[in-house]
Amino acid sequence: MDTIKIVLAGQPNVGKSMLINAMSGSNGLKVGNFSGVTVEKTELCFEHHCHIFEMIDLPGTYSISGFSKEEKVAHNYLLNEKYDVIINVLDSTHLKRNLLLTLELLKLNKKMVLALNMADEAKKEGIEIDIKQLEKIIGVPVVLVSANTKEGVEELLEKVHEVADSQERIKSNILYSDAMEKEILTIERFLNQKGFKLRDLSNREVAIRVLFEDEELYTQLHDKPIMMELQPILLKSLQHLYTHHETKDIREIKANEYNAIVRGIHLETVKCQRNRGKKDLTKKIDEVLINKYLGIPIFLFLMWGLFQLTFTLGAIPMDWIDKVIGAFGNWVGSNISNNFIRNIIVDGVISGVGAVLLFLPNIIMLYIGIALLETTGYMSRVAFLLDGFFHKFGLHGKSFIPLVTGFGCSVPAYMAARTLKSEKDRLITLFIIGFMSCGARLPIYVLFTGAFFGADRAGNILFLIYISGAMLGLVMAKILRVVIFKGKDEPFVMEMPKYRFPSFTLIWHTVYNNAKSYVKKAGTFILGASVLIWILATYPNQPLLEKSYQAKIEKSSKDKAKKLENELKMKKLEQSYLGKIGKATEPLFKPLGFDWKMTVSLEAGLAAKEVVVSTLGVLYAIGDNVDENSNALAHELKRNISFASAMSFIVFVMIYLPCLAASMVFAKEAGGYKYLVYLFIFTTVTAWIFSFITYRILI
Amino acid sequence: MKLSELNKGDRAVIKKIDTSEDLKIRLASFGVVRGSELSVEAYSLGKQTIEINVEGTLIGLRADEAKEIEVKKL
Ligand SMILES: Nc1nc2c(ncn2[C@@H]2O[C@H](COP(=O)(O)OP(=O)(O)OP(=O)(O)O)[C@@H](O)[C@H]2O)c(=O)[nH]1
Ligand SMILES: [Mg+2]
């Protein structure tokens, strides 16, 4: 089967990723209503008419002359890689602006199809586009599609086949401003007279590129004899352009010219019946949501609501899950006769994995919240609202996007920081993303707040934890800015997408994908870790200890025997490998009020934050001395840990190093392992100090 | 006058953009060039950021940048 390699290019937020999803009939690519959802090139293959379509999704880019890091990913790909067809995706409702990029893409001289996306919205807004006329002007096939309703998608697929097979291109009829056309004509005529020919370029094209000071062309031209005669003509032409545009900056002239062209194309091809409707809706919503005084309080209220719901709604199915897991454990326990296997499964696997699965409902709630933020268009508004505030802390308004992503998971958050243009802004943001507690830390908070505050207050405390984490992050950003990453400010310019009502399927897929990976992780990584923890907590065997206790137990009364048995369990646990590790490092954390079990859990949490909970689950299951009842772990914690220690533990978890996977991504994005070392020191020291303070105040 | 001096709801046409190279190009790719029309949609608290509407595209700008854009009120 033949493969057609297709790359999608377009401005941000025009629906490239969603279009690939629609074309391939899958839901693999992440979609969201703000600029900079896709920050890394992503590939996806599917079959169509006996061909393999290899689709490459690129980050959106406003123009081909780079700006931020993720846009460079797109440029590098478009300029340097091999591919067959470009699908240039445009937002039909913002044709003018989107065509600017199209003009630049045309210069690449590649096979291209224009996909005018968002046909459904255009229709609603009363925008009519003359496709035939547009094709005639641009000189490439144009298809009207909607990734949302899937209309035109099949036609687009057919067109891609056609274009991939075709050999020649239609000529484009793009006209520049009169002043520019005059100069183009002068130079073109001169080139024609000289019988000049360069590669597959027409002399008109050469003239345009020479006028726009295309570097590549100049290197090819400069040792050609024609340059001698061309130079004076060119100088005169440029002089004309300078006076016409009132600037000597050729990049600005080019920008002005391109804007004039698209204005012309727009006039010729777009009819707008009624310019109302959706735009007005966006305006109305903005009146409230980015209101000068209400904007930030509304945002805080929404966040508070989210954490309330995360706790209260999440708690409902939690009881059921807990009962099911408990019952399952008992059932498994009574059906396995081999002692070793039973213990490893019941106390290791089920306690560990169960403790993590218990929090799935909370995780789902959190992800629903984040998905809503991402898909409605609210995200960019909050960045707009917070820029002034962030700016005071040495951050950029756009940092808000990676920071919010960080509430879900730090890994995509580190990547999302690529949308920041200034390297210093980006590094500061990378360093403080960890302060935004990720979803994997949520179970720890829910567990501890549930145990120590009771259901009615836990939601508020949860909100408080997240907010204080974020505030601490801001303060740290300020310190980093003043002490290490000094430098000038980066301008804030950001497109505000129109509000979109997210479809149920879109939310569903975002949440489902995240929930799935959480469960998958519980079933694989966490399961493995739990077994490991169980083994480390059970071995080495201690026959001497056991024997001495056995003798004592036999001699004593029934009550006393039970007590002795528990004592034995604790002693054994303390002398296990894990116990030894914990005891050895306990002094480091003693000033924070942590016992060795908490210490070990924190250490295990360096692998993944879920492991903190699963480790506590295993440790207390092995050492447990009460019967299984609902929320056993929470009860155990409350019995064994003081309030001050628990709070200090929460604070430590809030601040210390994110998981192994995230740390690796951090090192990659920051540009070296040395940064990871800095991050480790930075977070650990901060965590230790703040936990210490918390503990000392509360004790 | 400067873009930052406009009030909410004002319409204006851009006379001159006096910013750094990079920003000029970025603004141009939003359709913000000499001669484009805009309206001011919103200000955040303390006029720190401004939301403008340029031919249907909503753009958030910091006041520092808005100061560098010369406009004529319509
Ligand atoms: N109504 C409608 N909305 C669409 C359509 N295509 C995309 N969207 C919405 O447009 C927004 C952007 O979609 P994405 O696929 O994330 O855009 P993108 O071009 O990949 O964006 P970046 O990765 O940031 O460059 C999302 O909110 C989509 O739901 C469409 O055809 N109709
Ligand atoms: Mg995308």
Short mmCIF file of C-alpha atoms in Angstrom, two decimals, chain A residues 18-19 22 117-118 120-121 124 145-151 153 501 503 505:
data_model
loop_
_atom_site.label_atom_id
_atom_site.label_comp_id
_atom_site.label_asym_id
_atom_site.label_seq_id
_atom_site.Cartn_x
_atom_site.Cartn_y
_atom_site.Cartn_z
CA MET A 18 -9.88 18.08 15.68
CA LEU A 19 -9.83 17.78 11.90
CA ALA A 22 -12.52 13.68 12.26
CA ASN A 117 -12.72 24.56 8.75
CA MET A 118 -15.57 25.59 11.06
CA ASP A 120 -20.82 25.13 10.72
CA GLU A 121 -19.90 28.27 12.63
CA LYS A 124 -24.38 30.29 11.77
CA VAL A 145 -15.20 21.38 6.07
CA SER A 146 -16.34 21.15 9.63
CA ALA A 147 -14.44 18.95 12.02
CA ASN A 148 -17.39 19.34 14.33
CA THR A 149 -20.27 18.16 12.11
CA LYS A 150 -17.94 16.18 9.81
CA GLU A 151 -19.37 17.77 6.68
CA VAL A 153 -14.42 15.63 5.53
CA PHE A 501 -20.02 25.33 24.05
CA SER A 503 -19.79 19.05 23.00
CA THR A 505 -18.21 13.91 23.35
#
